[in-house]
């Protein structure tokens, strides 16, 4: 487990932060009974997911790990 960063990358942090803000915006506007603001918050959550994927594609995400077969030495 020494080399596993559990997604602590700029792509993950940025995407999750934007999604969290989107949920907060949607929640506030839902309580205020403002449908337009609610849907704006939902749109912001989708934007957060897209930003995270775009940043991962740009190389700011976690590199995929290659599974090792049983009996092979670790490198």
mmCIF file of N, CA and C in Angstrom:
data_model
loop_
_atom_site.group_PDB
_atom_site.id
_atom_site.type_symbol
_atom_site.label_atom_id
_atom_site.label_comp_id
_atom_site.label_asym_id
_atom_site.label_seq_id
_atom_site.Cartn_x
_atom_site.Cartn_y
_atom_site.Cartn_z
ATOM 1 N N UNK A 1 0.802 -1.195 0.000
ATOM 2 C CA UNK A 1 0.000 0.000 0.000
ATOM 3 C C UNK A 1 0.847 1.263 0.000
ATOM 4 N N UNK A 2 2.143 1.128 -0.015
ATOM 5 C CA UNK A 2 2.999 2.302 0.128
ATOM 6 C C UNK A 2 2.839 3.289 -1.019
ATOM 7 N N UNK A 3 2.630 2.813 -2.238
ATOM 8 C CA UNK A 3 2.555 3.711 -3.381
ATOM 9 C C UNK A 3 1.144 4.119 -3.774
ATOM 10 N N UNK A 4 0.140 3.738 -2.989
ATOM 11 C CA UNK A 4 -1.241 4.027 -3.353
ATOM 12 C C UNK A 4 -1.669 5.344 -2.720
ATOM 13 N N UNK A 5 -2.050 6.326 -3.569
ATOM 14 C CA UNK A 5 -2.421 7.629 -3.022
ATOM 15 C C UNK A 5 -3.932 7.789 -2.889
ATOM 16 N N UNK A 6 -4.706 6.771 -3.164
ATOM 17 C CA UNK A 6 -6.160 6.771 -2.970
ATOM 18 C C UNK A 6 -6.853 7.950 -3.643
ATOM 19 N N UNK A 7 -6.366 8.386 -4.787
ATOM 20 C CA UNK A 7 -7.044 9.445 -5.530
ATOM 21 C C UNK A 7 -6.734 10.850 -5.064
ATOM 22 N N UNK A 8 -5.704 11.027 -4.266
ATOM 23 C CA UNK A 8 -5.331 12.373 -3.813
ATOM 24 C C UNK A 8 -4.534 13.056 -4.919
ATOM 25 N N UNK A 9 -5.252 13.477 -5.954
ATOM 26 C CA UNK A 9 -4.630 14.120 -7.107
ATOM 27 C C UNK A 9 -5.336 15.444 -7.366
ATOM 28 N N UNK A 10 -4.709 16.335 -8.121
ATOM 29 C CA UNK A 10 -5.379 17.595 -8.452
ATOM 30 C C UNK A 10 -6.721 17.383 -9.155
ATOM 31 N N UNK A 11 -6.808 16.390 -10.026
ATOM 32 C CA UNK A 11 -8.065 16.122 -10.735
ATOM 33 C C UNK A 11 -9.161 15.712 -9.754
ATOM 34 N N UNK A 12 -8.830 14.837 -8.824
ATOM 35 C CA UNK A 12 -9.822 14.366 -7.860
ATOM 36 C C UNK A 12 -10.260 15.498 -6.927
ATOM 37 N N UNK A 13 -9.307 16.239 -6.391
ATOM 38 C CA UNK A 13 -9.643 17.325 -5.466
ATOM 39 C C UNK A 13 -10.501 18.385 -6.149
ATOM 40 N N UNK A 14 -10.136 18.769 -7.357
ATOM 41 C CA UNK A 14 -10.884 19.807 -8.064
ATOM 42 C C UNK A 14 -12.284 19.330 -8.398
ATOM 43 N N UNK A 15 -12.399 18.125 -8.948
ATOM 44 C CA UNK A 15 -13.709 17.590 -9.312
ATOM 45 C C UNK A 15 -14.629 17.452 -8.117
ATOM 46 N N UNK A 16 -14.124 16.917 -7.022
ATOM 47 C CA UNK A 16 -14.945 16.719 -5.832
ATOM 48 C C UNK A 16 -15.347 18.061 -5.218
ATOM 49 N N UNK A 17 -14.452 19.030 -5.226
ATOM 50 C CA UNK A 17 -14.777 20.353 -4.677
ATOM 51 C C UNK A 17 -15.894 21.016 -5.472
ATOM 52 N N UNK A 18 -15.823 20.950 -6.791
ATOM 53 C CA UNK A 18 -16.871 21.554 -7.619
ATOM 54 C C UNK A 18 -18.198 20.827 -7.425
ATOM 55 N N UNK A 19 -18.163 19.513 -7.359
ATOM 56 C CA UNK A 19 -19.390 18.740 -7.140
ATOM 57 C C UNK A 19 -19.990 19.070 -5.772
ATOM 58 N N UNK A 20 -19.149 19.183 -4.750
ATOM 59 C CA UNK A 20 -19.632 19.527 -3.411
ATOM 60 C C UNK A 20 -20.306 20.899 -3.408
ATOM 61 N N UNK A 21 -19.686 21.873 -4.068
ATOM 62 C CA UNK A 21 -20.295 23.198 -4.157
ATOM 63 C C UNK A 21 -21.627 23.142 -4.911
ATOM 64 N N UNK A 22 -21.688 22.332 -5.959
ATOM 65 C CA UNK A 22 -22.935 22.176 -6.701
ATOM 66 C C UNK A 22 -24.050 21.607 -5.838
ATOM 67 N N UNK A 23 -23.726 20.602 -5.013
ATOM 68 C CA UNK A 23 -24.722 20.040 -4.110
ATOM 69 C C UNK A 23 -25.169 21.071 -3.078
ATOM 70 N N UNK A 24 -24.223 21.865 -2.586
ATOM 71 C CA UNK A 24 -24.585 22.913 -1.618
ATOM 72 C C UNK A 24 -25.512 23.941 -2.253
ATOM 73 N N UNK A 25 -25.185 24.371 -3.465
ATOM 74 C CA UNK A 25 -26.028 25.345 -4.171
ATOM 75 C C UNK A 25 -27.412 24.757 -4.405
ATOM 76 N N UNK A 26 -27.466 23.522 -4.882
ATOM 77 C CA UNK A 26 -28.760 22.883 -5.137
ATOM 78 C C UNK A 26 -29.566 22.747 -3.852
ATOM 79 N N UNK A 27 -28.912 22.405 -2.751
ATOM 80 C CA UNK A 27 -29.612 22.254 -1.486
ATOM 81 C C UNK A 27 -30.186 23.565 -0.970
ATOM 82 N N UNK A 28 -29.397 24.629 -1.075
ATOM 83 C CA UNK A 28 -29.871 25.941 -0.614
ATOM 84 C C UNK A 28 -31.073 26.392 -1.432
ATOM 85 N N UNK A 29 -30.980 26.268 -2.746
ATOM 86 C CA UNK A 29 -32.082 26.718 -3.589
ATOM 87 C C UNK A 29 -33.298 25.802 -3.485
ATOM 88 N N UNK A 30 -33.083 24.531 -3.140
ATOM 89 C CA UNK A 30 -34.226 23.646 -2.928
ATOM 90 C C UNK A 30 -35.006 24.101 -1.694
ATOM 91 N N UNK A 31 -34.296 24.441 -0.624
ATOM 92 C CA UNK A 31 -34.961 24.916 0.588
ATOM 93 C C UNK A 31 -35.658 26.256 0.326
ATOM 94 N N UNK A 32 -35.057 27.092 -0.533
ATOM 95 C CA UNK A 32 -35.656 28.392 -0.851
ATOM 96 C C UNK A 32 -36.787 28.270 -1.862
ATOM 97 N N UNK A 33 -37.044 27.066 -2.352
ATOM 98 C CA UNK A 33 -38.095 26.813 -3.340
ATOM 99 C C UNK A 33 -37.876 27.624 -4.617
ATOM 100 N N UNK A 34 -36.636 27.575 -5.107
ATOM 101 C CA UNK A 34 -36.257 28.270 -6.345
ATOM 102 C C UNK A 34 -35.756 27.221 -7.347
ATOM 103 N N UNK A 35 -36.626 26.718 -8.222
ATOM 104 C CA UNK A 35 -36.239 25.635 -9.127
ATOM 105 C C UNK A 35 -35.064 25.988 -10.047
ATOM 106 N N UNK A 36 -35.010 27.218 -10.522
ATOM 107 C CA UNK A 36 -33.917 27.589 -11.428
ATOM 108 C C UNK A 36 -32.559 27.477 -10.735
ATOM 109 N N UNK A 37 -32.464 27.954 -9.517
ATOM 110 C CA UNK A 37 -31.217 27.837 -8.757
ATOM 111 C C UNK A 37 -30.878 26.400 -8.436
ATOM 112 N N UNK A 38 -31.910 25.601 -8.139
ATOM 113 C CA UNK A 38 -31.690 24.179 -7.881
ATOM 114 C C UNK A 38 -31.069 23.505 -9.090
ATOM 115 N N UNK A 39 -31.644 23.728 -10.259
ATOM 116 C CA UNK A 39 -31.122 23.094 -11.470
ATOM 117 C C UNK A 39 -29.752 23.641 -11.845
ATOM 118 N N UNK A 40 -29.484 24.885 -11.498
ATOM 119 C CA UNK A 40 -28.133 25.431 -11.711
ATOM 120 C C UNK A 40 -27.129 24.674 -10.839
ATOM 121 N N UNK A 41 -27.516 24.359 -9.605
ATOM 122 C CA UNK A 41 -26.643 23.575 -8.736
ATOM 123 C C UNK A 41 -26.421 22.171 -9.266
ATOM 124 N N UNK A 42 -27.478 21.560 -9.789
ATOM 125 C CA UNK A 42 -27.337 20.223 -10.381
ATOM 126 C C UNK A 42 -26.408 20.283 -11.596
ATOM 127 N N UNK A 43 -26.554 21.328 -12.408
ATOM 128 C CA UNK A 43 -25.661 21.499 -13.561
ATOM 129 C C UNK A 43 -24.214 21.662 -13.102
ATOM 130 N N UNK A 44 -24.022 22.357 -11.982
ATOM 131 C CA UNK A 44 -22.667 22.543 -11.459
ATOM 132 C C UNK A 44 -22.061 21.213 -11.026
ATOM 133 N N UNK A 45 -22.868 20.300 -10.481
ATOM 134 C CA UNK A 45 -22.346 18.982 -10.121
ATOM 135 C C UNK A 45 -21.890 18.218 -11.368
ATOM 136 N N UNK A 46 -22.635 18.343 -12.439
ATOM 137 C CA UNK A 46 -22.230 17.677 -13.685
ATOM 138 C C UNK A 46 -20.951 18.295 -14.241
ATOM 139 N N UNK A 47 -20.843 19.606 -14.151
ATOM 140 C CA UNK A 47 -19.627 20.290 -14.607
ATOM 141 C C UNK A 47 -18.428 19.810 -13.796
ATOM 142 N N UNK A 48 -18.622 19.619 -12.495
ATOM 143 C CA UNK A 48 -17.528 19.127 -11.652
ATOM 144 C C UNK A 48 -17.028 17.770 -12.104
ATOM 145 N N UNK A 49 -17.956 16.885 -12.460
ATOM 146 C CA UNK A 49 -17.546 15.575 -12.964
ATOM 147 C C UNK A 49 -16.787 15.676 -14.266
ATOM 148 N N UNK A 50 -17.251 16.541 -15.143
ATOM 149 C CA UNK A 50 -16.561 16.727 -16.433
ATOM 150 C C UNK A 50 -15.186 17.352 -16.251
ATOM 151 N N UNK A 51 -15.076 18.308 -15.331
ATOM 152 C CA UNK A 51 -13.777 18.928 -15.065
ATOM 153 C C UNK A 51 -12.791 17.890 -14.528
ATOM 154 N N UNK A 52 -13.265 17.046 -13.611
ATOM 155 C CA UNK A 52 -12.400 15.990 -13.083
ATOM 156 C C UNK A 52 -11.928 15.031 -14.164
ATOM 157 N N UNK A 53 -12.833 14.643 -15.044
ATOM 158 C CA UNK A 53 -12.445 13.750 -16.142
ATOM 159 C C UNK A 53 -11.479 14.430 -17.110
ATOM 160 N N UNK A 54 -11.731 15.706 -17.400
ATOM 161 C CA UNK A 54 -10.841 16.436 -18.309
ATOM 162 C C UNK A 54 -9.449 16.582 -17.705
ATOM 163 N N UNK A 55 -9.383 16.857 -16.414
ATOM 164 C CA UNK A 55 -8.073 16.987 -15.766
ATOM 165 C C UNK A 55 -7.346 15.639 -15.712
ATOM 166 N N UNK A 56 -8.110 14.569 -15.514
ATOM 167 C CA UNK A 56 -7.491 13.244 -15.530
ATOM 168 C C UNK A 56 -6.935 12.939 -16.914
ATOM 169 N N UNK A 57 -7.699 13.292 -17.955
ATOM 170 C CA UNK A 57 -7.234 13.069 -19.326
ATOM 171 C C UNK A 57 -6.002 13.919 -19.641
ATOM 172 N N UNK A 58 -5.871 15.057 -18.964
ATOM 173 C CA UNK A 58 -4.717 15.935 -19.174
ATOM 174 C C UNK A 58 -3.496 15.472 -18.383
ATOM 175 N N UNK A 59 -3.636 14.368 -17.645
ATOM 176 C CA UNK A 59 -2.495 13.812 -16.930
ATOM 177 C C UNK A 59 -2.402 14.230 -15.476
ATOM 178 N N UNK A 60 -3.439 14.840 -14.933
ATOM 179 C CA UNK A 60 -3.403 15.290 -13.544
ATOM 180 C C UNK A 60 -4.096 14.321 -12.590
ATOM 181 N N UNK A 61 -4.477 13.159 -13.099
ATOM 182 C CA UNK A 61 -5.143 12.154 -12.272
ATOM 183 C C UNK A 61 -4.183 11.048 -11.882
ATOM 184 N N UNK A 62 -4.724 10.039 -11.230
ATOM 185 C CA UNK A 62 -3.927 8.904 -10.798
ATOM 186 C C UNK A 62 -3.662 7.977 -11.973
ATOM 187 N N UNK A 63 -2.442 7.506 -12.082
ATOM 188 C CA UNK A 63 -2.088 6.570 -13.150
ATOM 189 C C UNK A 63 -2.700 5.211 -12.860
ATOM 190 N N UNK A 64 -3.185 4.521 -13.897
ATOM 191 C CA UNK A 64 -3.746 3.190 -13.660
ATOM 192 C C UNK A 64 -2.653 2.221 -13.221
ATOM 193 N N UNK A 65 -3.009 1.350 -12.282
ATOM 194 C CA UNK A 65 -2.056 0.347 -11.811
ATOM 195 C C UNK A 65 -2.227 -0.922 -12.607
ATOM 196 N N UNK A 66 -1.142 -1.576 -12.898
ATOM 197 C CA UNK A 66 -1.175 -2.840 -13.632
ATOM 198 C C UNK A 66 -1.249 -3.967 -12.613
ATOM 199 N N UNK A 67 -2.237 -4.832 -12.763
ATOM 200 C CA UNK A 67 -2.391 -5.957 -11.848
ATOM 201 C C UNK A 67 -1.266 -6.960 -12.063
ATOM 202 N N UNK A 68 -0.744 -7.491 -10.971
ATOM 203 C CA UNK A 68 0.316 -8.486 -11.072
ATOM 204 C C UNK A 68 -0.286 -9.872 -10.894
ATOM 205 N N UNK A 69 0.295 -10.810 -11.596
ATOM 206 C CA UNK A 69 -0.166 -12.192 -11.493
ATOM 207 C C UNK A 69 0.452 -12.825 -10.251
ATOM 208 N N UNK A 70 -0.216 -13.843 -9.750
ATOM 209 C CA UNK A 70 0.280 -14.547 -8.577
ATOM 210 C C UNK A 70 1.626 -15.192 -8.890
ATOM 211 N N UNK A 71 2.562 -15.062 -8.000
ATOM 212 C CA UNK A 71 3.878 -15.671 -8.176
ATOM 213 C C UNK A 71 4.892 -14.777 -8.856
ATOM 214 N N UNK A 72 4.469 -13.653 -9.436
ATOM 215 C CA UNK A 72 5.420 -12.746 -10.060
ATOM 216 C C UNK A 72 6.040 -11.831 -9.013
ATOM 217 N N UNK A 73 7.327 -11.569 -9.144
ATOM 218 C CA UNK A 73 7.947 -10.658 -8.190
ATOM 219 C C UNK A 73 7.447 -9.228 -8.411
ATOM 220 N N UNK A 74 7.344 -8.472 -7.313
ATOM 221 C CA UNK A 74 6.901 -7.085 -7.426
ATOM 222 C C UNK A 74 8.050 -6.218 -7.918
ATOM 223 N N UNK A 75 7.731 -5.233 -8.734
ATOM 224 C CA UNK A 75 8.795 -4.365 -9.247
ATOM 225 C C UNK A 75 8.783 -3.039 -8.551
#
